[in-house]
Amino acid sequence: MKMPVSAVLAGIVLACLPALTGAGFAVTHARAGADVLLRCHVQRPRGFSLLDVTINWQQPGAVVHSFYKGTTHPEHQGERYQGRTQLFPAEFPKGNTSLLLRGVTPSDSGNYSCYAVLGANTPLTACTVELQVTVLFLFKAESGLDSRLGAAGMFIVLVPLLLLLSFLMCKDKHRQALLREKRKKYKPLCSHASISFLNLTCLASLVSTLHTINHPCCPPLAHL
């Protein structure tokens, strides 16, 4: 039966030394689209040789980064991590086996375990880092992915506001149109009422004048 690559690499590391020490557990927070450093420090070797270094970063069921025999082995690396990880060999003599993971996404969240031995006479050290990736929609874009996330966030926020504004403008135009129709409807009635009132005023004035001069065609005001 074919064994997983991660199991084979872990076996290689375990075969180097019988002892296993723990370097602890840490939690690292990162923003989606950013680069994050997964920190791990192990016991420093007394006599350092790059050929004696074996480092294996992995997630459950997947190899994140593998380094042994003086070089990185991307052929063992999981497809989603290819081109996104980096170790720092210049830091190995200091016991620093931290891993740089570029362009993290929410799917990168989870536990990362580092199994490292830096020399023939040093113990195998295991450390675990929990990565928590958060997504923020409204922030200053610093990378291509940040720009896409920021644009998506602005789109989600602005579209409902624009729709609401458009609805209010249409409603106001409709109200103004109704007011104009009402004004057109009542204006002739007002004009007709004004003319009728003017005619009555003129008639009363004429009757009053005729009555004053006792015109024979004008009956007394008491009869009106």
PDB file of C-alpha atoms in Angstrom:
ATOM      1  CA  MET A   1       0.000   0.000   0.000  1.00  0.00           C
ATOM      2  CA  LYS A   2       1.368   3.461  -0.964  1.00  0.00           C
ATOM      3  CA  MET A   3       1.993   5.737   2.030  1.00  0.00           C
ATOM      4  CA  PRO A   4       1.196   9.476   1.918  1.00  0.00           C
ATOM      5  CA  VAL A   5       4.160  11.728   1.254  1.00  0.00           C
ATOM      6  CA  SER A   6       3.619  13.570   4.544  1.00  0.00           C
ATOM      7  CA  ALA A   7       3.854  10.293   6.459  1.00  0.00           C
ATOM      8  CA  VAL A   8       7.050   9.332   4.630  1.00  0.00           C
ATOM      9  CA  LEU A   9       8.670  12.696   5.360  1.00  0.00           C
ATOM     10  CA  ALA A  10       7.629  12.545   9.000  1.00  0.00           C
ATOM     11  CA  GLY A  11       9.158   9.076   9.164  1.00  0.00           C
ATOM     12  CA  ILE A  12      12.429  10.378   7.746  1.00  0.00           C
ATOM     13  CA  VAL A  13      12.555  13.074  10.393  1.00  0.00           C
ATOM     14  CA  LEU A  14      11.665  10.683  13.212  1.00  0.00           C
ATOM     15  CA  ALA A  15      14.371   8.306  12.065  1.00  0.00           C
ATOM     16  CA  CYS A  16      17.031  10.963  12.500  1.00  0.00           C
ATOM     17  CA  LEU A  17      16.739  11.150  16.285  1.00  0.00           C
ATOM     18  CA  PRO A  18      14.960   9.132  18.949  1.00  0.00           C
ATOM     19  CA  ALA A  19      14.011  12.114  21.087  1.00  0.00           C
ATOM     20  CA  LEU A  20      11.097  14.465  20.423  1.00  0.00           C
ATOM     21  CA  THR A  21      10.627  17.798  22.175  1.00  0.00           C
ATOM     22  CA  GLY A  22       7.759  20.230  21.934  1.00  0.00           C
ATOM     23  CA  ALA A  23       8.208  23.919  21.144  1.00  0.00           C
ATOM     24  CA  GLY A  24       4.673  24.874  22.160  1.00  0.00           C
ATOM     25  CA  PHE A  25       1.493  26.098  20.514  1.00  0.00           C
ATOM     26  CA  ALA A  26       0.844  29.575  19.104  1.00  0.00           C
ATOM     27  CA  VAL A  27      -2.013  31.428  17.418  1.00  0.00           C
ATOM     28  CA  THR A  28      -1.333  33.774  14.501  1.00  0.00           C
ATOM     29  CA  HIS A  29      -3.873  36.177  13.008  1.00  0.00           C
ATOM     30  CA  ALA A  30      -3.705  37.409   9.422  1.00  0.00           C
ATOM     31  CA  ARG A  31      -5.797  39.426   7.001  1.00  0.00           C
ATOM     32  CA  ALA A  32      -6.938  37.846   3.761  1.00  0.00           C
ATOM     33  CA  GLY A  33      -4.477  38.616   0.978  1.00  0.00           C
ATOM     34  CA  ALA A  34      -1.561  39.352   3.301  1.00  0.00           C
ATOM     35  CA  ASP A  35       1.666  37.425   3.867  1.00  0.00           C
ATOM     36  CA  VAL A  36       2.072  35.775   7.264  1.00  0.00           C
ATOM     37  CA  LEU A  37       5.053  34.340   9.134  1.00  0.00           C
ATOM     38  CA  LEU A  38       4.389  31.065  10.950  1.00  0.00           C
ATOM     39  CA  ARG A  39       6.969  31.183  13.724  1.00  0.00           C
ATOM     40  CA  CYS A  40       8.877  28.189  15.046  1.00  0.00           C
ATOM     41  CA  HIS A  41      12.148  28.125  17.013  1.00  0.00           C
ATOM     42  CA  VAL A  42      13.971  24.911  17.861  1.00  0.00           C
ATOM     43  CA  GLN A  43      17.146  23.955  19.706  1.00  0.00           C
ATOM     44  CA  ARG A  44      20.281  25.370  18.125  1.00  0.00           C
ATOM     45  CA  PRO A  45      22.808  22.852  16.818  1.00  0.00           C
ATOM     46  CA  ARG A  46      26.331  22.787  18.225  1.00  0.00           C
ATOM     47  CA  GLY A  47      27.944  22.059  14.916  1.00  0.00           C
ATOM     48  CA  PHE A  48      25.811  23.280  12.062  1.00  0.00           C
ATOM     49  CA  SER A  49      25.669  21.712   8.622  1.00  0.00           C
ATOM     50  CA  LEU A  50      22.936  22.520   6.130  1.00  0.00           C
ATOM     51  CA  LEU A  51      22.983  18.897   4.971  1.00  0.00           C
ATOM     52  CA  ASP A  52      21.915  17.777   8.464  1.00  0.00           C
ATOM     53  CA  VAL A  53      18.823  20.028   8.489  1.00  0.00           C
ATOM     54  CA  THR A  54      15.437  18.405   8.048  1.00  0.00           C
ATOM     55  CA  ILE A  55      12.303  20.575   8.264  1.00  0.00           C
ATOM     56  CA  ASN A  56       8.797  19.527   7.404  1.00  0.00           C
ATOM     57  CA  TRP A  57       5.856  21.926   7.680  1.00  0.00           C
ATOM     58  CA  GLN A  58       2.498  20.280   7.183  1.00  0.00           C
ATOM     59  CA  GLN A  59      -1.233  20.443   7.679  1.00  0.00           C
ATOM     60  CA  PRO A  60      -3.351  17.353   8.296  1.00  0.00           C
ATOM     61  CA  GLY A  61      -3.073  15.349   5.077  1.00  0.00           C
ATOM     62  CA  ALA A  62      -0.960  17.894   3.177  1.00  0.00           C
ATOM     63  CA  VAL A  63       2.710  18.896   3.003  1.00  0.00           C
ATOM     64  CA  VAL A  64       3.122  22.665   3.196  1.00  0.00           C
ATOM     65  CA  HIS A  65       6.923  22.839   2.828  1.00  0.00           C
ATOM     66  CA  SER A  66       9.691  20.226   2.920  1.00  0.00           C
ATOM     67  CA  PHE A  67      13.419  20.851   3.327  1.00  0.00           C
ATOM     68  CA  TYR A  68      16.125  18.198   3.632  1.00  0.00           C
ATOM     69  CA  LYS A  69      19.573  17.361   2.211  1.00  0.00           C
ATOM     70  CA  GLY A  70      20.347  21.049   1.883  1.00  0.00           C
ATOM     71  CA  THR A  71      17.452  22.048  -0.362  1.00  0.00           C
ATOM     72  CA  THR A  72      13.690  22.519  -0.649  1.00  0.00           C
ATOM     73  CA  HIS A  73      11.658  19.753  -2.296  1.00  0.00           C
ATOM     74  CA  PRO A  74       8.590  21.279  -3.988  1.00  0.00           C
ATOM     75  CA  GLU A  75       7.721  17.887  -5.533  1.00  0.00           C
ATOM     76  CA  HIS A  76       6.368  16.835  -2.145  1.00  0.00           C
ATOM     77  CA  GLN A  77       4.453  20.055  -1.613  1.00  0.00           C
ATOM     78  CA  GLY A  78       0.664  20.295  -1.782  1.00  0.00           C
ATOM     79  CA  GLU A  79      -0.553  21.980  -4.967  1.00  0.00           C
ATOM     80  CA  ARG A  80      -2.267  24.868  -3.186  1.00  0.00           C
ATOM     81  CA  TYR A  81       0.987  25.826  -1.437  1.00  0.00           C
ATOM     82  CA  GLN A  82       3.285  25.753  -4.443  1.00  0.00           C
ATOM     83  CA  GLY A  83       5.029  29.081  -4.986  1.00  0.00           C
ATOM     84  CA  ARG A  84       3.609  30.500  -1.749  1.00  0.00           C
ATOM     85  CA  THR A  85       6.033  29.287   0.945  1.00  0.00           C
ATOM     86  CA  GLN A  86       9.578  30.174   1.950  1.00  0.00           C
ATOM     87  CA  LEU A  87      12.086  29.142   4.635  1.00  0.00           C
ATOM     88  CA  PHE A  88      15.149  31.166   5.630  1.00  0.00           C
ATOM     89  CA  PRO A  89      18.275  28.970   5.639  1.00  0.00           C
ATOM     90  CA  ALA A  90      20.410  31.835   6.963  1.00  0.00           C
ATOM     91  CA  GLU A  91      18.338  31.658  10.159  1.00  0.00           C
ATOM     92  CA  PHE A  92      18.733  27.899  10.691  1.00  0.00           C
ATOM     93  CA  PRO A  93      21.929  28.196  12.784  1.00  0.00           C
ATOM     94  CA  LYS A  94      19.920  30.418  15.188  1.00  0.00           C
ATOM     95  CA  GLY A  95      17.239  27.735  15.554  1.00  0.00           C
ATOM     96  CA  ASN A  96      14.731  29.699  13.476  1.00  0.00           C
ATOM     97  CA  THR A  97      12.645  27.428  11.237  1.00  0.00           C
ATOM     98  CA  SER A  98       9.766  29.887  10.681  1.00  0.00           C
ATOM     99  CA  LEU A  99       7.774  29.603   7.451  1.00  0.00           C
ATOM    100  CA  LEU A 100       6.538  32.503   5.317  1.00  0.00           C
ATOM    101  CA  LEU A 101       3.138  31.867   3.709  1.00  0.00           C
ATOM    102  CA  ARG A 102       2.144  34.367   1.025  1.00  0.00           C
ATOM    103  CA  GLY A 103      -1.292  35.594  -0.007  1.00  0.00           C
ATOM    104  CA  VAL A 104      -3.334  33.800   2.636  1.00  0.00           C
ATOM    105  CA  THR A 105      -7.048  33.146   2.140  1.00  0.00           C
ATOM    106  CA  PRO A 106      -9.764  32.031   4.587  1.00  0.00           C
ATOM    107  CA  SER A 107      -9.273  28.458   3.371  1.00  0.00           C
ATOM    108  CA  ASP A 108      -5.693  28.601   4.728  1.00  0.00           C
ATOM    109  CA  SER A 109      -7.012  28.823   8.292  1.00  0.00           C
ATOM    110  CA  GLY A 110      -6.115  25.858  10.469  1.00  0.00           C
ATOM    111  CA  ASN A 111      -3.255  24.195  12.335  1.00  0.00           C
ATOM    112  CA  TYR A 112       0.260  24.053  10.865  1.00  0.00           C
ATOM    113  CA  SER A 113       2.808  21.696  12.411  1.00  0.00           C
ATOM    114  CA  CYS A 114       6.566  22.008  12.048  1.00  0.00           C
ATOM    115  CA  TYR A 115       8.831  18.985  12.603  1.00  0.00           C
ATOM    116  CA  ALA A 116      12.449  20.071  12.562  1.00  0.00           C
ATOM    117  CA  VAL A 117      15.906  18.799  13.404  1.00  0.00           C
ATOM    118  CA  LEU A 118      18.894  21.049  12.732  1.00  0.00           C
ATOM    119  CA  GLY A 119      21.791  18.748  13.482  1.00  0.00           C
ATOM    120  CA  ALA A 120      22.862  15.193  14.070  1.00  0.00           C
ATOM    121  CA  ASN A 121      23.053  15.693  17.827  1.00  0.00           C
ATOM    122  CA  THR A 122      19.940  17.802  18.337  1.00  0.00           C
ATOM    123  CA  PRO A 123      16.457  16.505  19.182  1.00  0.00           C
ATOM    124  CA  LEU A 124      13.516  16.552  16.847  1.00  0.00           C
ATOM    125  CA  THR A 125      11.296  19.518  17.732  1.00  0.00           C
ATOM    126  CA  ALA A 126       7.614  19.808  16.948  1.00  0.00           C
ATOM    127  CA  CYS A 127       5.649  23.045  17.148  1.00  0.00           C
ATOM    128  CA  THR A 128       2.108  23.897  16.089  1.00  0.00           C
ATOM    129  CA  VAL A 129       0.752  27.232  14.897  1.00  0.00           C
ATOM    130  CA  GLU A 130      -2.948  27.939  14.481  1.00  0.00           C
ATOM    131  CA  LEU A 131      -3.571  30.377  11.635  1.00  0.00           C
ATOM    132  CA  GLN A 132      -6.752  32.450  11.720  1.00  0.00           C
ATOM    133  CA  VAL A 133      -7.486  34.394   8.533  1.00  0.00           C
ATOM    134  CA  THR A 134     -10.088  37.159   8.607  1.00  0.00           C
ATOM    135  CA  VAL A 135     -11.772  38.957   5.720  1.00  0.00           C
ATOM    136  CA  LEU A 136     -12.259  42.725   5.909  1.00  0.00           C
ATOM    137  CA  PHE A 137     -14.244  44.390   3.140  1.00  0.00           C
ATOM    138  CA  LEU A 138     -13.541  48.050   3.809  1.00  0.00           C
ATOM    139  CA  PHE A 139      -9.819  48.615   4.144  1.00  0.00           C
ATOM    140  CA  LYS A 140      -6.978  50.158   2.231  1.00  0.00           C
ATOM    141  CA  ALA A 141      -5.963  47.876  -0.625  1.00  0.00           C
ATOM    142  CA  GLU A 142      -2.330  46.750  -0.484  1.00  0.00           C
ATOM    143  CA  SER A 143      -2.425  43.799  -2.872  1.00  0.00           C
ATOM    144  CA  GLY A 144      -4.406  42.465  -5.817  1.00  0.00           C
ATOM    145  CA  LEU A 145      -6.607  40.311  -3.606  1.00  0.00           C
ATOM    146  CA  ASP A 146      -7.171  43.201  -1.168  1.00  0.00           C
ATOM    147  CA  SER A 147      -8.336  45.337  -4.088  1.00  0.00           C
ATOM    148  CA  ARG A 148     -10.849  42.737  -5.192  1.00  0.00           C
ATOM    149  CA  LEU A 149     -12.168  42.251  -1.666  1.00  0.00           C
ATOM    150  CA  GLY A 150     -12.368  46.003  -1.096  1.00  0.00           C
ATOM    151  CA  ALA A 151     -14.219  46.520  -4.376  1.00  0.00           C
ATOM    152  CA  ALA A 152     -16.643  43.729  -3.532  1.00  0.00           C
ATOM    153  CA  GLY A 153     -17.321  45.265  -0.119  1.00  0.00           C
ATOM    154  CA  MET A 154     -17.968  48.701  -1.593  1.00  0.00           C
ATOM    155  CA  PHE A 155     -20.259  47.177  -4.221  1.00  0.00           C
ATOM    156  CA  ILE A 156     -22.295  45.381  -1.552  1.00  0.00           C
ATOM    157  CA  VAL A 157     -22.658  48.574   0.492  1.00  0.00           C
ATOM    158  CA  LEU A 158     -23.214  51.117  -2.291  1.00  0.00           C
ATOM    159  CA  VAL A 159     -25.682  49.240  -4.499  1.00  0.00           C
ATOM    160  CA  PRO A 160     -28.526  49.178  -1.909  1.00  0.00           C
ATOM    161  CA  LEU A 161     -27.909  52.870  -1.164  1.00  0.00           C
ATOM    162  CA  LEU A 162     -28.085  53.773  -4.839  1.00  0.00           C
ATOM    163  CA  LEU A 163     -31.273  51.774  -5.289  1.00  0.00           C
ATOM    164  CA  LEU A 164     -32.853  53.507  -2.289  1.00  0.00           C
ATOM    165  CA  LEU A 165     -31.822  56.921  -3.589  1.00  0.00           C
ATOM    166  CA  SER A 166     -33.258  56.145  -7.025  1.00  0.00           C
ATOM    167  CA  PHE A 167     -36.535  55.008  -5.451  1.00  0.00           C
ATOM    168  CA  LEU A 168     -36.848  58.202  -3.398  1.00  0.00           C
ATOM    169  CA  MET A 169     -36.133  60.389  -6.432  1.00  0.00           C
ATOM    170  CA  CYS A 170     -38.794  58.595  -8.504  1.00  0.00           C
ATOM    171  CA  LYS A 171     -41.274  58.892  -5.651  1.00  0.00           C
ATOM    172  CA  ASP A 172     -40.619  62.633  -5.366  1.00  0.00           C
ATOM    173  CA  LYS A 173     -41.055  63.136  -9.119  1.00  0.00           C
ATOM    174  CA  HIS A 174     -44.351  61.257  -8.975  1.00  0.00           C
ATOM    175  CA  ARG A 175     -45.563  63.448  -6.093  1.00  0.00           C
ATOM    176  CA  GLN A 176     -44.648  66.615  -7.970  1.00  0.00           C
ATOM    177  CA  ALA A 177     -46.479  65.371 -11.066  1.00  0.00           C
ATOM    178  CA  LEU A 178     -49.620  64.770  -8.988  1.00  0.00           C
ATOM    179  CA  LEU A 179     -49.422  68.280  -7.548  1.00  0.00           C
ATOM    180  CA  ARG A 180     -49.165  69.771 -11.041  1.00  0.00           C
ATOM    181  CA  GLU A 181     -52.207  67.776 -12.167  1.00  0.00           C
ATOM    182  CA  LYS A 182     -54.215  69.007  -9.175  1.00  0.00           C
ATOM    183  CA  ARG A 183     -53.265  72.604  -9.912  1.00  0.00           C
ATOM    184  CA  LYS A 184     -54.375  72.251 -13.528  1.00  0.00           C
ATOM    185  CA  LYS A 185     -57.655  70.700 -12.412  1.00  0.00           C
ATOM    186  CA  TYR A 186     -58.635  73.381  -9.879  1.00  0.00           C
ATOM    187  CA  LYS A 187     -57.396  76.453 -11.732  1.00  0.00           C
ATOM    188  CA  PRO A 188     -60.358  76.721 -14.220  1.00  0.00           C
ATOM    189  CA  LEU A 189     -62.837  76.336 -11.347  1.00  0.00           C
ATOM    190  CA  CYS A 190     -61.199  79.145  -9.449  1.00  0.00           C
ATOM    191  CA  SER A 191     -61.201  81.349 -12.537  1.00  0.00           C
ATOM    192  CA  HIS A 192     -64.907  80.646 -13.173  1.00  0.00           C
ATOM    193  CA  ALA A 193     -65.769  81.442  -9.570  1.00  0.00           C
ATOM    194  CA  SER A 194     -63.879  84.725  -9.777  1.00  0.00           C
ATOM    195  CA  ILE A 195     -65.714  85.728 -12.976  1.00  0.00           C
ATOM    196  CA  SER A 196     -69.118  84.898 -11.433  1.00  0.00           C
ATOM    197  CA  PHE A 197     -68.355  86.937  -8.346  1.00  0.00           C
ATOM    198  CA  LEU A 198     -67.215  89.858 -10.532  1.00  0.00           C
ATOM    199  CA  ASN A 199     -70.470  89.699 -12.554  1.00  0.00           C
ATOM    200  CA  LEU A 200     -72.591  89.787  -9.379  1.00  0.00           C
ATOM    201  CA  THR A 201     -70.619  92.745  -8.074  1.00  0.00           C
ATOM    202  CA  CYS A 202     -71.109  94.664 -11.290  1.00  0.00           C
ATOM    203  CA  LEU A 203     -74.836  93.868 -11.344  1.00  0.00           C
ATOM    204  CA  ALA A 204     -75.298  95.078  -7.787  1.00  0.00           C
ATOM    205  CA  SER A 205     -73.433  98.258  -8.545  1.00  0.00           C
ATOM    206  CA  LEU A 206     -75.588  98.901 -11.618  1.00  0.00           C
ATOM    207  CA  VAL A 207     -78.849  98.343  -9.693  1.00  0.00           C
ATOM    208  CA  SER A 208     -77.645 100.662  -6.952  1.00  0.00           C
ATOM    209  CA  THR A 209     -76.858 103.375  -9.506  1.00  0.00           C
ATOM    210  CA  LEU A 210     -80.221 103.071 -11.251  1.00  0.00           C
ATOM    211  CA  HIS A 211     -82.031 103.171  -7.943  1.00  0.00           C
ATOM    212  CA  THR A 212     -80.130 106.323  -7.008  1.00  0.00           C
ATOM    213  CA  ILE A 213     -81.260 108.126 -10.144  1.00  0.00           C
ATOM    214  CA  ASN A 214     -84.830 106.661  -9.839  1.00  0.00           C
ATOM    215  CA  HIS A 215     -84.678 105.098 -13.203  1.00  0.00           C
ATOM    216  CA  PRO A 216     -88.156 103.778 -14.169  1.00  0.00           C
ATOM    217  CA  CYS A 217     -86.768 100.341 -15.173  1.00  0.00           C
ATOM    218  CA  CYS A 218     -85.197  99.734 -11.802  1.00  0.00           C
ATOM    219  CA  PRO A 219     -87.509  98.425  -9.065  1.00  0.00           C
ATOM    220  CA  PRO A 220     -86.998  99.482  -5.467  1.00  0.00           C
ATOM    221  CA  LEU A 221     -84.158  97.638  -3.683  1.00  0.00           C
ATOM    222  CA  ALA A 222     -86.632  96.215  -1.213  1.00  0.00           C
ATOM    223  CA  HIS A 223     -88.170  94.174  -4.033  1.00  0.00           C
ATOM    224  CA  LEU A 224     -84.865  92.624  -4.956  1.00  0.00           C
TER     225      LEU A 224
END
